């Protein structure tokens, strides 16, 4: 039978973590807890930055955008996964699958760009403190974030349009908890060589280049910190930069494990675990590592909560 005459699929089945049938309740509770924690933490960051004019600086401008993205990234996958666990249904419609793929790619790309911009911001602040205000102007900060949003929006749109032209015949089982492009391409009965080439090219441009820039920025930061004479100052700087760099390594390591490792090393369990790290765990950790350890933010949050208590009385 010709492939063109085969029935096209109207929905896909997200197997996700169905290989753990006895732990669905535990998985539901775990992901719900992670999702709500990330939601609450990132909303607090947005509230604190928006309510305090003293926090309207480049660093907090980038943090606000990161918190917004970290609200959206897990929201593209976790609610659907929780609904599927709760209803014991694994289906997602074809348009819904393409939409989920688009938003996952868009917010992951934006997360990637913001981590790069924030690394550059810290590099300028530590290595060129006297020129910080002249370099990190409001115009430059707005341009960096706007340019990032443009690329993050149109790049996954290209992948989605290319995916929409493919034919899907009888196979509709996705061995993942969301519609990942690498899980969808093998299911197509069309020629996917161009799509695969685009995925490899984008990984090289959008993830490898920024990761190199981040490592270079933190390399210069470490070099500058080593010149600090005070041991207390060194420890404080290394504590902050080290936690930032650990999160960056976690984020990029998970992405590299999925999209840049040989296909022979892939398995459903490994890919799902790596995806959970950069799509769920990293957005939960971001507010704690980048923001809630900051004394200015904590002071603003305490002030906001104290004022809300007074108003409620």
mmCIF file of C-alpha atoms in Angstrom:
data_model
loop_
_atom_site.group_PDB
_atom_site.id
_atom_site.type_symbol
_atom_site.label_atom_id
_atom_site.label_comp_id
_atom_site.label_asym_id
_atom_site.label_seq_id
_atom_site.Cartn_x
_atom_site.Cartn_y
_atom_site.Cartn_z
ATOM 1 C CA UNK A 1 0.000 0.000 0.000
ATOM 2 C CA UNK A 2 1.291 3.501 -0.814
ATOM 3 C CA UNK A 3 2.132 5.631 2.167
ATOM 4 C CA UNK A 4 -0.006 8.451 0.780
ATOM 5 C CA UNK A 5 -3.068 6.185 0.892
ATOM 6 C CA UNK A 6 -2.579 5.304 4.535
ATOM 7 C CA UNK A 7 -4.808 6.978 7.112
ATOM 8 C CA UNK A 8 -3.235 10.050 8.716
ATOM 9 C CA UNK A 9 -3.248 10.131 12.509
ATOM 10 C CA UNK A 10 -5.484 12.657 14.266
ATOM 11 C CA UNK A 11 -3.927 12.219 17.699
ATOM 12 C CA UNK A 12 -0.831 10.915 19.434
ATOM 13 C CA UNK A 13 -0.402 8.857 22.584
ATOM 14 C CA UNK A 14 2.050 10.256 25.146
ATOM 15 C CA UNK A 15 3.331 7.210 27.004
ATOM 16 C CA UNK A 16 5.391 9.384 29.335
ATOM 17 C CA UNK A 17 6.025 7.499 32.567
ATOM 18 C CA UNK A 18 3.412 4.806 31.909
ATOM 19 C CA UNK A 19 6.164 2.200 32.284
ATOM 20 C CA UNK A 20 5.841 2.867 36.044
ATOM 21 C CA UNK A 21 2.191 1.860 36.515
ATOM 22 C CA UNK A 22 2.495 1.407 40.255
ATOM 23 C CA UNK A 23 3.935 4.870 40.850
ATOM 24 C CA UNK A 24 1.467 7.114 38.998
ATOM 25 C CA UNK A 25 0.118 8.627 42.223
ATOM 26 C CA UNK A 26 3.643 9.408 43.436
ATOM 27 C CA UNK A 27 4.585 10.929 40.074
ATOM 28 C CA UNK A 28 1.443 13.064 40.114
ATOM 29 C CA UNK A 29 2.245 14.397 43.590
ATOM 30 C CA UNK A 30 5.920 14.984 42.725
ATOM 31 C CA UNK A 31 5.291 16.912 39.505
ATOM 32 C CA UNK A 32 2.417 18.865 41.028
ATOM 33 C CA UNK A 33 4.654 19.895 43.929
ATOM 34 C CA UNK A 34 7.506 20.904 41.598
ATOM 35 C CA UNK A 35 5.165 22.811 39.307
ATOM 36 C CA UNK A 36 3.447 24.742 42.107
ATOM 37 C CA UNK A 37 6.776 25.505 43.793
ATOM 38 C CA UNK A 38 8.187 26.932 40.564
ATOM 39 C CA UNK A 39 4.969 28.823 39.900
ATOM 40 C CA UNK A 40 4.921 30.379 43.376
ATOM 41 C CA UNK A 41 8.651 31.174 43.413
ATOM 42 C CA UNK A 42 8.691 32.843 40.017
ATOM 43 C CA UNK A 43 5.519 34.815 40.756
ATOM 44 C CA UNK A 44 7.179 36.113 43.930
ATOM 45 C CA UNK A 45 10.167 37.301 41.899
ATOM 46 C CA UNK A 46 7.933 39.135 39.433
ATOM 47 C CA UNK A 47 5.972 40.682 42.306
ATOM 48 C CA UNK A 48 9.112 41.845 44.100
ATOM 49 C CA UNK A 49 10.752 43.360 41.023
ATOM 50 C CA UNK A 50 7.562 45.020 39.817
ATOM 51 C CA UNK A 51 6.753 46.603 43.199
ATOM 52 C CA UNK A 52 10.184 48.097 43.977
ATOM 53 C CA UNK A 53 11.567 50.892 41.800
ATOM 54 C CA UNK A 54 15.045 50.276 43.242
ATOM 55 C CA UNK A 55 15.039 46.888 41.513
ATOM 56 C CA UNK A 56 14.461 48.361 38.059
ATOM 57 C CA UNK A 57 18.064 47.720 37.029
ATOM 58 C CA UNK A 58 19.534 45.589 34.211
ATOM 59 C CA UNK A 59 20.134 42.566 36.430
ATOM 60 C CA UNK A 60 16.579 42.509 37.768
ATOM 61 C CA UNK A 61 15.151 43.277 34.329
ATOM 62 C CA UNK A 62 16.759 40.065 33.076
ATOM 63 C CA UNK A 63 15.620 38.203 36.207
ATOM 64 C CA UNK A 64 12.040 39.293 35.625
ATOM 65 C CA UNK A 65 12.142 37.970 32.064
ATOM 66 C CA UNK A 66 13.714 34.720 33.277
ATOM 67 C CA UNK A 67 10.976 34.296 35.886
ATOM 68 C CA UNK A 68 8.312 34.914 33.248
ATOM 69 C CA UNK A 69 9.838 32.269 30.972
ATOM 70 C CA UNK A 70 10.202 29.853 33.878
ATOM 71 C CA UNK A 71 6.496 30.259 34.549
ATOM 72 C CA UNK A 72 5.675 29.351 30.964
ATOM 73 C CA UNK A 73 8.159 26.552 30.180
ATOM 74 C CA UNK A 74 6.811 23.924 32.612
ATOM 75 C CA UNK A 75 3.261 25.161 31.948
ATOM 76 C CA UNK A 76 3.621 23.917 28.367
ATOM 77 C CA UNK A 77 3.994 20.297 29.507
ATOM 78 C CA UNK A 78 3.269 19.635 33.188
ATOM 79 C CA UNK A 79 -0.493 20.448 33.287
ATOM 80 C CA UNK A 80 -1.153 18.125 30.333
ATOM 81 C CA UNK A 81 0.944 15.385 31.920
ATOM 82 C CA UNK A 82 -0.901 15.768 35.250
ATOM 83 C CA UNK A 83 -4.243 15.667 33.442
ATOM 84 C CA UNK A 84 -3.243 12.487 31.604
ATOM 85 C CA UNK A 85 -2.171 10.823 34.844
ATOM 86 C CA UNK A 86 -5.364 11.866 36.602
ATOM 87 C CA UNK A 87 -7.717 10.792 33.798
ATOM 88 C CA UNK A 88 -5.624 7.761 32.808
ATOM 89 C CA UNK A 89 -5.696 9.078 29.242
ATOM 90 C CA UNK A 90 -2.558 9.378 27.132
ATOM 91 C CA UNK A 91 -3.956 11.118 24.070
ATOM 92 C CA UNK A 92 -3.121 14.533 22.660
ATOM 93 C CA UNK A 93 -4.581 15.889 19.435
ATOM 94 C CA UNK A 94 -2.391 16.460 16.393
ATOM 95 C CA UNK A 95 -2.793 20.291 16.520
ATOM 96 C CA UNK A 96 -2.288 20.190 20.295
ATOM 97 C CA UNK A 97 0.909 18.203 19.841
ATOM 98 C CA UNK A 98 2.328 20.703 17.338
ATOM 99 C CA UNK A 99 1.337 23.596 19.608
ATOM 100 C CA UNK A 100 3.027 21.948 22.595
ATOM 101 C CA UNK A 101 6.182 21.336 20.567
ATOM 102 C CA UNK A 102 6.233 24.978 19.468
ATOM 103 C CA UNK A 103 5.850 26.465 22.952
ATOM 104 C CA UNK A 104 8.340 24.037 24.503
ATOM 105 C CA UNK A 105 10.960 25.018 21.949
ATOM 106 C CA UNK A 106 10.173 28.726 22.225
ATOM 107 C CA UNK A 107 10.476 28.942 26.011
ATOM 108 C CA UNK A 108 13.507 26.611 26.122
ATOM 109 C CA UNK A 109 15.234 28.832 23.551
ATOM 110 C CA UNK A 110 14.332 31.936 25.536
ATOM 111 C CA UNK A 111 15.628 30.391 28.751
ATOM 112 C CA UNK A 112 18.863 29.666 26.920
ATOM 113 C CA UNK A 113 19.217 33.252 25.638
ATOM 114 C CA UNK A 114 18.435 34.805 29.011
ATOM 115 C CA UNK A 115 21.035 32.666 30.791
ATOM 116 C CA UNK A 116 23.568 33.922 28.228
ATOM 117 C CA UNK A 117 22.569 37.568 28.638
ATOM 118 C CA UNK A 118 22.680 37.274 32.432
ATOM 119 C CA UNK A 119 26.144 35.737 32.300
ATOM 120 C CA UNK A 120 27.295 38.705 30.201
ATOM 121 C CA UNK A 121 25.648 41.103 32.657
ATOM 122 C CA UNK A 122 27.540 39.540 35.585
ATOM 123 C CA UNK A 123 30.767 39.623 33.574
ATOM 124 C CA UNK A 124 30.418 43.369 32.976
ATOM 125 C CA UNK A 125 29.415 44.011 36.605
ATOM 126 C CA UNK A 126 32.406 42.124 38.054
ATOM 127 C CA UNK A 127 35.108 42.686 35.457
ATOM 128 C CA UNK A 128 34.199 46.253 34.407
ATOM 129 C CA UNK A 129 32.324 47.719 37.398
ATOM 130 C CA UNK A 130 33.253 51.347 36.649
ATOM 131 C CA UNK A 131 31.814 51.119 33.137
ATOM 132 C CA UNK A 132 28.760 49.033 34.040
ATOM 133 C CA UNK A 133 26.182 51.815 33.720
ATOM 134 C CA UNK A 134 27.626 53.047 30.419
ATOM 135 C CA UNK A 135 27.734 49.527 28.916
ATOM 136 C CA UNK A 136 24.504 48.033 30.252
ATOM 137 C CA UNK A 137 22.247 50.875 29.162
ATOM 138 C CA UNK A 138 18.440 50.488 29.149
ATOM 139 C CA UNK A 139 18.552 50.572 25.344
ATOM 140 C CA UNK A 140 21.059 47.693 25.182
ATOM 141 C CA UNK A 141 19.164 45.609 27.762
ATOM 142 C CA UNK A 142 15.859 46.075 25.944
ATOM 143 C CA UNK A 143 17.490 45.269 22.607
ATOM 144 C CA UNK A 144 19.097 42.076 23.943
ATOM 145 C CA UNK A 145 15.836 40.781 25.395
ATOM 146 C CA UNK A 146 13.741 41.857 22.395
ATOM 147 C CA UNK A 147 16.150 40.222 19.951
ATOM 148 C CA UNK A 148 16.074 37.055 22.059
ATOM 149 C CA UNK A 149 12.269 36.975 22.011
ATOM 150 C CA UNK A 150 12.218 37.436 18.224
ATOM 151 C CA UNK A 151 14.585 34.508 17.617
ATOM 152 C CA UNK A 152 12.879 32.361 20.245
ATOM 153 C CA UNK A 153 9.517 33.006 18.578
ATOM 154 C CA UNK A 154 10.385 32.512 14.912
ATOM 155 C CA UNK A 155 12.880 29.643 15.171
ATOM 156 C CA UNK A 156 10.374 27.101 16.584
ATOM 157 C CA UNK A 157 7.759 28.459 14.168
ATOM 158 C CA UNK A 158 9.990 27.327 11.310
ATOM 159 C CA UNK A 159 10.327 23.850 12.849
ATOM 160 C CA UNK A 160 6.577 23.645 13.447
ATOM 161 C CA UNK A 161 5.726 24.605 9.861
ATOM 162 C CA UNK A 162 8.226 22.051 8.566
ATOM 163 C CA UNK A 163 6.722 19.431 10.876
ATOM 164 C CA UNK A 164 3.194 20.291 9.676
ATOM 165 C CA UNK A 165 4.100 19.391 6.082
ATOM 166 C CA UNK A 166 5.050 15.830 7.097
ATOM 167 C CA UNK A 167 2.670 12.884 6.873
ATOM 168 C CA UNK A 168 2.017 10.650 9.866
ATOM 169 C CA UNK A 169 0.541 7.301 8.934
ATOM 170 C CA UNK A 170 -0.287 4.570 11.428
ATOM 171 C CA UNK A 171 2.333 4.969 14.172
ATOM 172 C CA UNK A 172 1.195 7.491 16.793
ATOM 173 C CA UNK A 173 2.912 6.384 20.014
ATOM 174 C CA UNK A 174 5.330 8.937 21.513
ATOM 175 C CA UNK A 175 7.631 7.444 24.116
ATOM 176 C CA UNK A 176 7.845 10.710 26.015
ATOM 177 C CA UNK A 177 5.719 12.849 28.351
ATOM 178 C CA UNK A 178 5.458 15.695 25.816
ATOM 179 C CA UNK A 179 5.631 16.240 22.053
ATOM 180 C CA UNK A 180 9.366 16.530 21.553
ATOM 181 C CA UNK A 181 10.597 17.077 17.995
ATOM 182 C CA UNK A 182 13.057 14.171 18.265
ATOM 183 C CA UNK A 183 10.214 11.860 19.281
ATOM 184 C CA UNK A 184 7.895 13.021 16.493
ATOM 185 C CA UNK A 185 10.276 12.800 13.525
ATOM 186 C CA UNK A 186 10.757 8.988 13.658
ATOM 187 C CA UNK A 187 6.974 8.538 13.543
ATOM 188 C CA UNK A 188 6.606 10.282 10.195
ATOM 189 C CA UNK A 189 6.254 8.279 6.983
ATOM 190 C CA UNK A 190 7.686 11.231 5.004
ATOM 191 C CA UNK A 191 11.292 12.142 4.300
ATOM 192 C CA UNK A 192 12.540 13.902 7.453
ATOM 193 C CA UNK A 193 16.157 14.494 6.407
ATOM 194 C CA UNK A 194 15.627 18.265 6.060
ATOM 195 C CA UNK A 195 13.944 18.432 9.457
ATOM 196 C CA UNK A 196 16.783 16.515 11.080
ATOM 197 C CA UNK A 197 19.349 18.775 9.439
ATOM 198 C CA UNK A 198 17.503 21.812 10.781
ATOM 199 C CA UNK A 199 17.454 20.359 14.297
ATOM 200 C CA UNK A 200 21.222 19.735 14.234
ATOM 201 C CA UNK A 201 21.912 23.199 12.820
ATOM 202 C CA UNK A 202 19.768 24.926 15.404
ATOM 203 C CA UNK A 203 21.339 23.006 18.267
ATOM 204 C CA UNK A 204 24.727 24.183 17.024
ATOM 205 C CA UNK A 205 23.738 27.821 16.666
ATOM 206 C CA UNK A 206 21.221 28.332 19.457
ATOM 207 C CA UNK A 207 22.627 26.148 22.217
ATOM 208 C CA UNK A 208 26.331 25.508 21.591
ATOM 209 C CA UNK A 209 27.284 29.119 20.826
ATOM 210 C CA UNK A 210 25.497 30.602 23.882
ATOM 211 C CA UNK A 211 26.904 27.886 26.147
ATOM 212 C CA UNK A 212 30.429 28.735 24.971
ATOM 213 C CA UNK A 213 29.730 32.432 25.604
ATOM 214 C CA UNK A 214 28.482 31.625 29.114
ATOM 215 C CA UNK A 215 31.572 29.549 29.937
ATOM 216 C CA UNK A 216 33.819 32.301 28.573
ATOM 217 C CA UNK A 217 32.021 34.918 30.703
ATOM 218 C CA UNK A 218 32.304 32.863 33.871
ATOM 219 C CA UNK A 219 35.918 32.058 33.029
ATOM 220 C CA UNK A 220 36.687 35.778 32.998
ATOM 221 C CA UNK A 221 34.674 36.226 36.188
ATOM 222 C CA UNK A 222 36.648 33.517 37.987
ATOM 223 C CA UNK A 223 39.882 35.127 36.820
ATOM 224 C CA UNK A 224 38.732 38.479 38.219
ATOM 225 C CA UNK A 225 37.578 36.946 41.507
ATOM 226 C CA UNK A 226 40.962 35.288 42.004
ATOM 227 C CA UNK A 227 42.512 38.768 42.115
ATOM 228 C CA UNK A 228 40.395 39.749 45.128
ATOM 229 C CA UNK A 229 42.655 39.948 48.174
ATOM 230 C CA UNK A 230 39.930 39.315 50.756
ATOM 231 C CA UNK A 231 39.211 35.639 51.334
ATOM 232 C CA UNK A 232 35.678 36.509 52.466
ATOM 233 C CA UNK A 233 35.092 38.391 49.211
ATOM 234 C CA UNK A 234 36.394 35.445 47.186
ATOM 235 C CA UNK A 235 34.162 32.951 48.972
ATOM 236 C CA UNK A 236 31.093 35.157 48.535
ATOM 237 C CA UNK A 237 31.771 35.671 44.822
ATOM 238 C CA UNK A 238 32.502 31.973 44.230
ATOM 239 C CA UNK A 239 29.384 30.971 46.157
ATOM 240 C CA UNK A 240 27.162 33.125 43.928
ATOM 241 C CA UNK A 241 28.889 32.411 40.624
ATOM 242 C CA UNK A 242 29.305 28.731 41.453
ATOM 243 C CA UNK A 243 25.580 28.227 42.018
ATOM 244 C CA UNK A 244 24.790 30.082 38.785
ATOM 245 C CA UNK A 245 27.282 27.998 36.835
ATOM 246 C CA UNK A 246 26.004 24.758 38.375
ATOM 247 C CA UNK A 247 22.499 25.544 37.144
ATOM 248 C CA UNK A 248 23.824 26.421 33.682
ATOM 249 C CA UNK A 249 25.730 23.115 33.491
ATOM 250 C CA UNK A 250 22.602 21.260 34.617
ATOM 251 C CA UNK A 251 20.487 22.990 31.948
ATOM 252 C CA UNK A 252 22.906 22.561 29.041
ATOM 253 C CA UNK A 253 24.035 19.102 30.121
ATOM 254 C CA UNK A 254 20.448 17.847 29.973
ATOM 255 C CA UNK A 255 19.903 19.397 26.534
ATOM 256 C CA UNK A 256 23.189 17.992 25.212
ATOM 257 C CA UNK A 257 22.237 14.540 26.492
ATOM 258 C CA UNK A 258 19.039 14.616 24.435
ATOM 259 C CA UNK A 259 19.930 16.459 21.247
ATOM 260 C CA UNK A 260 23.697 16.050 20.848
ATOM 261 C CA UNK A 261 24.456 12.511 21.980
ATOM 262 C CA UNK A 262 24.586 9.515 19.591
ATOM 263 C CA UNK A 263 21.251 7.817 18.994
ATOM 264 C CA UNK A 264 22.704 4.569 20.376
ATOM 265 C CA UNK A 265 22.907 6.230 23.810
ATOM 266 C CA UNK A 266 19.239 7.229 23.821
ATOM 267 C CA UNK A 267 16.517 5.488 25.772
ATOM 268 C CA UNK A 268 13.030 6.493 26.834
ATOM 269 C CA UNK A 269 14.004 6.666 30.508
ATOM 270 C CA UNK A 270 17.176 8.718 29.907
ATOM 271 C CA UNK A 271 15.520 11.196 27.561
ATOM 272 C CA UNK A 272 12.538 11.653 29.880
ATOM 273 C CA UNK A 273 14.789 12.214 32.893
ATOM 274 C CA UNK A 274 16.938 14.729 30.995
ATOM 275 C CA UNK A 275 13.830 16.565 29.755
ATOM 276 C CA UNK A 276 12.442 16.785 33.277
ATOM 277 C CA UNK A 277 15.710 18.400 34.400
ATOM 278 C CA UNK A 278 15.726 21.273 31.921
ATOM 279 C CA UNK A 279 11.946 21.699 31.545
ATOM 280 C CA UNK A 280 10.751 21.257 35.137
ATOM 281 C CA UNK A 281 13.606 21.169 37.663
ATOM 282 C CA UNK A 282 15.664 24.086 36.275
ATOM 283 C CA UNK A 283 12.683 26.515 36.240
ATOM 284 C CA UNK A 284 12.011 25.581 39.876
ATOM 285 C CA UNK A 285 15.634 26.166 40.901
ATOM 286 C CA UNK A 286 16.086 29.446 39.014
ATOM 287 C CA UNK A 287 14.208 31.681 41.504
ATOM 288 C CA UNK A 288 16.077 30.187 44.448
ATOM 289 C CA UNK A 289 19.540 30.309 42.872
ATOM 290 C CA UNK A 290 19.295 33.600 40.995
ATOM 291 C CA UNK A 291 16.911 35.570 43.133
ATOM 292 C CA UNK A 292 15.743 34.422 46.533
ATOM 293 C CA UNK A 293 19.325 34.379 47.819
ATOM 294 C CA UNK A 294 19.523 38.100 47.005
ATOM 295 C CA UNK A 295 19.165 40.344 50.080
ATOM 296 C CA UNK A 296 17.485 43.157 48.124
ATOM 297 C CA UNK A 297 14.803 40.821 46.816
ATOM 298 C CA UNK A 298 14.263 39.180 50.175
ATOM 299 C CA UNK A 299 13.922 42.596 51.803
ATOM 300 C CA UNK A 300 11.381 43.667 49.191
ATOM 301 C CA UNK A 301 9.357 40.465 49.657
ATOM 302 C CA UNK A 302 9.323 40.874 53.452
ATOM 303 C CA UNK A 303 8.177 44.469 53.074
ATOM 304 C CA UNK A 304 5.443 43.455 50.627
ATOM 305 C CA UNK A 305 4.167 40.700 52.914
ATOM 306 C CA UNK A 306 4.220 42.960 55.980
ATOM 307 C CA UNK A 307 2.224 45.624 54.118
ATOM 308 C CA UNK A 308 -0.317 43.033 52.960
ATOM 309 C CA UNK A 309 -0.778 41.862 56.563
ATOM 310 C CA UNK A 310 -1.363 45.462 57.722
ATOM 311 C CA UNK A 311 -3.917 46.023 54.929
ATOM 312 C CA UNK A 312 -5.727 42.784 55.789
ATOM 313 C CA UNK A 313 -6.111 43.969 59.397
#
